[in-house]
Every structure is written in structure tokens, then in C-alpha cells.
XYZ file of N, CA and C in Angstrom:
363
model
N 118.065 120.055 92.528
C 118.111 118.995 93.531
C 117.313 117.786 93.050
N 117.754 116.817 93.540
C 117.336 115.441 93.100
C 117.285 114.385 94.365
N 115.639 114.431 94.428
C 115.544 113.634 95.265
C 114.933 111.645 95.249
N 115.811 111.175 95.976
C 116.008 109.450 95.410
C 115.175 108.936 96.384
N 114.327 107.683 96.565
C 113.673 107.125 97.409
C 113.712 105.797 97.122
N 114.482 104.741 97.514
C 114.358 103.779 97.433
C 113.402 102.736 98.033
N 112.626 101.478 97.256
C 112.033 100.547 98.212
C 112.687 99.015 97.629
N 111.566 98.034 97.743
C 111.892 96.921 97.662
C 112.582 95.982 98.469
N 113.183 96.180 99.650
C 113.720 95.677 100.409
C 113.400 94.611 101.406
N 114.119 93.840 102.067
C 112.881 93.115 102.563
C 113.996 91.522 103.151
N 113.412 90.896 103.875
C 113.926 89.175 104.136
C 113.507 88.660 103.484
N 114.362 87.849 102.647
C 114.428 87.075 101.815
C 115.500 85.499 102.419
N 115.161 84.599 101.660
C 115.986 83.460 101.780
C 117.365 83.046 100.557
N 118.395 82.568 101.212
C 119.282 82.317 100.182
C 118.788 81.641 98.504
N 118.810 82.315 97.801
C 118.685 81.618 96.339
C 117.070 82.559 95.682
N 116.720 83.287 96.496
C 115.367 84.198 96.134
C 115.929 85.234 95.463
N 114.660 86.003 94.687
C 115.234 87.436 94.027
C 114.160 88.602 94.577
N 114.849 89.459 94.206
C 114.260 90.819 94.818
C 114.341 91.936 93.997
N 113.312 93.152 93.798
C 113.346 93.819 92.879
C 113.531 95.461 93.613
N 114.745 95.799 93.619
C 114.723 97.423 94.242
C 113.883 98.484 93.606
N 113.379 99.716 94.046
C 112.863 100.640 93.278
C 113.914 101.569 93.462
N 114.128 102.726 92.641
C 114.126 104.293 93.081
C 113.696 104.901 92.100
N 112.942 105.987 93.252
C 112.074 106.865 92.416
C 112.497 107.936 92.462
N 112.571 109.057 91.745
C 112.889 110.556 91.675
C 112.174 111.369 91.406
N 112.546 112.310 92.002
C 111.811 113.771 91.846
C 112.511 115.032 92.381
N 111.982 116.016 91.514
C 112.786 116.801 92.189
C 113.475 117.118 90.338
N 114.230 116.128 89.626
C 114.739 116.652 88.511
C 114.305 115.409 87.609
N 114.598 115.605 85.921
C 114.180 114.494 85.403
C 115.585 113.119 85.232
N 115.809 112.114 85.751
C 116.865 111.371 85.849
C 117.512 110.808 84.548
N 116.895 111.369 83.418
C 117.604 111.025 82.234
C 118.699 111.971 81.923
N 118.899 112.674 83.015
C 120.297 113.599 83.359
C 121.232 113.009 83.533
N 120.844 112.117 84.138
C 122.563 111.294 85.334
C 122.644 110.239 85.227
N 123.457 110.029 85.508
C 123.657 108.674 85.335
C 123.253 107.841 86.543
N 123.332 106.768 86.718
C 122.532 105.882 88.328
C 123.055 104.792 88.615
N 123.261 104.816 89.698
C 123.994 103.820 90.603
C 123.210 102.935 91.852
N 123.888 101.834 92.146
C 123.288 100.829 92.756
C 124.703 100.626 93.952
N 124.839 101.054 95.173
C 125.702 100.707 95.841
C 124.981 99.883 97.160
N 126.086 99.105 97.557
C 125.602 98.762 99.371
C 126.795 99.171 100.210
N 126.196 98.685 101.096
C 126.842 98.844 102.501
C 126.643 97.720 103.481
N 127.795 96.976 103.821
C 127.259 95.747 104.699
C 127.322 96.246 105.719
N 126.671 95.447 107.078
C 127.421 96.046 108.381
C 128.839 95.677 108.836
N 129.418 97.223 109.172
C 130.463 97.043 109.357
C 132.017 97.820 108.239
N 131.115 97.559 107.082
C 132.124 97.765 105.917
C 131.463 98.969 105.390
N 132.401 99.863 104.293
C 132.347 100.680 103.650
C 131.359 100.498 102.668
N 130.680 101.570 101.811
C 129.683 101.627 100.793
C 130.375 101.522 99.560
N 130.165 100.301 98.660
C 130.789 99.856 97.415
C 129.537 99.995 96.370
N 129.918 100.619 95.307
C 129.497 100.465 94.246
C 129.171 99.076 93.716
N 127.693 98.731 93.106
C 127.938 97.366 92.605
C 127.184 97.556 91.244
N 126.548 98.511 90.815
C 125.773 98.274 89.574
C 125.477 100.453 89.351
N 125.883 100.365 87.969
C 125.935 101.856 87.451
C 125.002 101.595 85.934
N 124.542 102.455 85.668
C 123.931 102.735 84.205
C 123.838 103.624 83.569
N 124.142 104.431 82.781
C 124.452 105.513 81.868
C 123.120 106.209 81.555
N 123.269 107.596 81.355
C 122.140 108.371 81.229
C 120.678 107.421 80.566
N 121.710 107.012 78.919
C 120.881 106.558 77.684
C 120.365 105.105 78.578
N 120.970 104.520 79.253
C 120.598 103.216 79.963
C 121.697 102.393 78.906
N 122.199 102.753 78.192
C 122.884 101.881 77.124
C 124.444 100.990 77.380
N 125.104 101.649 78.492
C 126.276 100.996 78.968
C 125.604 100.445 80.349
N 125.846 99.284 80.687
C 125.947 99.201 82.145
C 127.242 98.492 82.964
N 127.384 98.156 83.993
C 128.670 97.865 84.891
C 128.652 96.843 85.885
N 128.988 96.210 86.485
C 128.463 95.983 87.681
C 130.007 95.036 87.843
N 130.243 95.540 89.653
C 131.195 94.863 90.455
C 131.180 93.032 90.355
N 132.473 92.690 90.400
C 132.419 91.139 90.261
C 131.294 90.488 91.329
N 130.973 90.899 92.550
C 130.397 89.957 93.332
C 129.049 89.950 93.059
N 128.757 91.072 92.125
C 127.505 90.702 91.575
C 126.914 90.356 89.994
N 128.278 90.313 89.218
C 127.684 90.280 88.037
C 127.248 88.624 87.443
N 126.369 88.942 86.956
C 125.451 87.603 86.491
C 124.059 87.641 87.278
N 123.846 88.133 88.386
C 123.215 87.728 89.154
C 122.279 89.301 89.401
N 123.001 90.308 89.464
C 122.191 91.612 89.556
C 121.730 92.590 87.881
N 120.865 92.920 88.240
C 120.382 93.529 86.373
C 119.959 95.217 87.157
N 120.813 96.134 86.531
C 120.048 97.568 86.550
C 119.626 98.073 85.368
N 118.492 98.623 85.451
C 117.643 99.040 84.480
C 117.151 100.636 84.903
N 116.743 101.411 83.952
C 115.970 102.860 84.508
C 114.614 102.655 83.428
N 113.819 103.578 83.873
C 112.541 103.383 82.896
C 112.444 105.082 83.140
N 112.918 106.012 82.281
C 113.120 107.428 82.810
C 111.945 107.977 82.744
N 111.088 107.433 81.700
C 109.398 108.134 81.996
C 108.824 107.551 83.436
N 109.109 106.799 83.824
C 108.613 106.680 85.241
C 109.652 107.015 86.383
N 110.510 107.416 85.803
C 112.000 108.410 86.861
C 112.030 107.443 87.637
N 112.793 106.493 87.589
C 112.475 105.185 88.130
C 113.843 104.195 87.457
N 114.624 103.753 88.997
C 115.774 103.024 88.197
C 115.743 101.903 88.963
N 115.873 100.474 88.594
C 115.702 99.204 88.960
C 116.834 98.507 89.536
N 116.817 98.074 90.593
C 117.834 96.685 90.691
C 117.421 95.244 90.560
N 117.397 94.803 89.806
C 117.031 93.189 90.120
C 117.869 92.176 90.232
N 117.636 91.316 91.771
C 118.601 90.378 91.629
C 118.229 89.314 92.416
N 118.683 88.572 91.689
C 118.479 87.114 91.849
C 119.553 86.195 92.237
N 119.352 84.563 92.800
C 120.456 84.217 93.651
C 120.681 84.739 94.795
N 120.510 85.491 95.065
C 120.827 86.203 96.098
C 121.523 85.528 97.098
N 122.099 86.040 98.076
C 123.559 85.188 98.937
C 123.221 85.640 100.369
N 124.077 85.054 101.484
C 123.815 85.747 102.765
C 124.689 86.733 102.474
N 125.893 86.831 101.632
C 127.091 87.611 101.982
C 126.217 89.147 101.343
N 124.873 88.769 100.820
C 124.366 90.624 99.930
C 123.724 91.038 100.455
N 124.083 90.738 102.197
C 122.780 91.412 103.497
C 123.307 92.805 103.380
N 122.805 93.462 103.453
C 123.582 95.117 103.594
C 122.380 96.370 102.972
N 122.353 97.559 103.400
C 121.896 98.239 103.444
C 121.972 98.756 101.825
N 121.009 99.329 100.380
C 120.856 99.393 99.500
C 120.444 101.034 99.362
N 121.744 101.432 98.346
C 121.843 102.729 98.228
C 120.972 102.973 97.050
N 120.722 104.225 96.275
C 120.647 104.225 94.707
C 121.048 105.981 94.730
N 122.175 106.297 93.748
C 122.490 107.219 93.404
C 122.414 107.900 92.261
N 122.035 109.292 92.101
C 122.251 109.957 90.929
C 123.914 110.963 90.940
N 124.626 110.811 89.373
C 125.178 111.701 89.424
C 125.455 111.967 88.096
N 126.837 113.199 87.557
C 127.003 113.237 86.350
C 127.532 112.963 85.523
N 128.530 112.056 86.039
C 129.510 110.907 85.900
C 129.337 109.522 86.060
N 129.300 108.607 84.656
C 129.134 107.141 84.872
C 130.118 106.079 85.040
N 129.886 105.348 86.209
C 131.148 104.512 86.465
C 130.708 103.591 87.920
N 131.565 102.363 88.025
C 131.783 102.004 89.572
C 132.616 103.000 90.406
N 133.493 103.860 90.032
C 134.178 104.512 90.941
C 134.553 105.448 90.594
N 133.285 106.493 90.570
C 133.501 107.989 90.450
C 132.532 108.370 91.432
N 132.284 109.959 91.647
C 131.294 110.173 92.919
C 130.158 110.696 92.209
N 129.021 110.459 93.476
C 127.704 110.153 92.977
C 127.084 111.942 93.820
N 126.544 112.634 93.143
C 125.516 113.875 93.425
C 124.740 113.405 94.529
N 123.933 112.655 94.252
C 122.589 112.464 95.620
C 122.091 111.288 95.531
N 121.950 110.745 97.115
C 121.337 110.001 97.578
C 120.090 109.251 97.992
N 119.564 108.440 98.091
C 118.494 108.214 98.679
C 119.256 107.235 100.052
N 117.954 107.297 100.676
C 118.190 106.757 102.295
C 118.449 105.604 102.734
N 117.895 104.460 101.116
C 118.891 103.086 101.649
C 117.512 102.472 101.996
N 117.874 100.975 101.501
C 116.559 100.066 101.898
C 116.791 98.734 102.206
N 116.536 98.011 103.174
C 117.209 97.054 104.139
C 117.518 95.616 103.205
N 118.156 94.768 102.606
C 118.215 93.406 102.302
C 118.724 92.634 103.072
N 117.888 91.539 103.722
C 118.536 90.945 104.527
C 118.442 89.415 103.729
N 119.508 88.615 103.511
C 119.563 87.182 102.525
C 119.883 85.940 104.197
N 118.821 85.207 104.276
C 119.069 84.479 105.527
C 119.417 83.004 104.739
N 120.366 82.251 105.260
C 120.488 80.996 104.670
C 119.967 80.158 105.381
């Protein structure tokens, strides 16, 4: 079992950046691969940023690429979102997933509980 805890979350203003955490425990995360999804209100949970065991491929959905960076630092079991620009449209609830499969759209093993971004213009 693999357990995810996300932070970093927070009100922010249009054009600010913000740095997500997740932390793990429970297994060592240079197993799985890791994912960065949201959830706006209202809408379904989309994948927007994935990274490969090695950290060496990464991905990320059009509405965020340029603007979001995922990173893992596996000695600190610890995988990053950073993003900058930030928009009102990237208010939405912030997933981070482990699984054993890397991709925007394959399924993810386990969850953490999600950490609030709210982008006010």
C-alpha cells in the first residue's frame, strides 16, 4: 500500500505560481510512476501532468503544458507540481497519483486526498 498526501494548495491570484507537494509512505515511489490530475467543480478528474518511474519521460495535457513542471525527488518520496501563470480556469481540486503504468490516460493504483487551488482574477 501506498500512501499519497498532498499539500501546497492555497488562493492565489491570476498570473502567480504555486508549488504542490506529495509525499509517500507506505512504499518507496521509485516504483510507479506519478501523476498530477484535477478536478474542477462540476467536471470529471483529468489527468494533466505524469512522470515515469526514472523521472526521465514526462507528459502533460495541452491546458497545461508550458506552464506546469512535474518533478519527483524519490529520496525524499516526494513528487512536485509546479506551476506558474496560473489561470482562473486551474481552480479545481489537486490530485497526485501513484501507479504502474505511465501515461495521461491509463489508471492510477492510489490516491491522495486532493489539495484546494483556487486562481482568483
Amino acid at each position: 500500500q501506498v500512501q499519497l498526501v498532498e499539500s501546497g494548495g492555497g488562493l492565489v491570484q491570476a498570473g502567480d505560481s504555486l508549488r504542490l507537494s506529495c509525499v509517500a509512505t507506505g512504499r518507496t515511489l521509485s516504483n510507479y510512476a506519478m501523476a498530477w490530475f484535477l478536478q474542477a467543480p462540476g467536471k470529471g478528474r483529468e489527468c494533466v501532468a505524469t512522470i515515469s518511474w526514472s523521472g526521465g519521460r514526462t507528459n502533460y495535457a495541452d491546458s497545461v503544458k508550458g506552464r506546469f513542471t512535474v518533478s519527483r525527488d524519490d529520496a525524499k518520496n516526494t513528487v512536485y507540481l509546479q506551476m506558474v501563470s496560473l489561470k482562473p480556469e486551474d481552480t479545481a481540486v489537486y490530485y497526485c497519483a501513484a501507479g504502474r503504468h505511465y501515461g495521461l490516460h491509463v489508471g492510477y493504483d492510489y490516491w491522495g486526498q486532493g489539495t484546494q487551488v483556487t486562481v482568483s482574477s
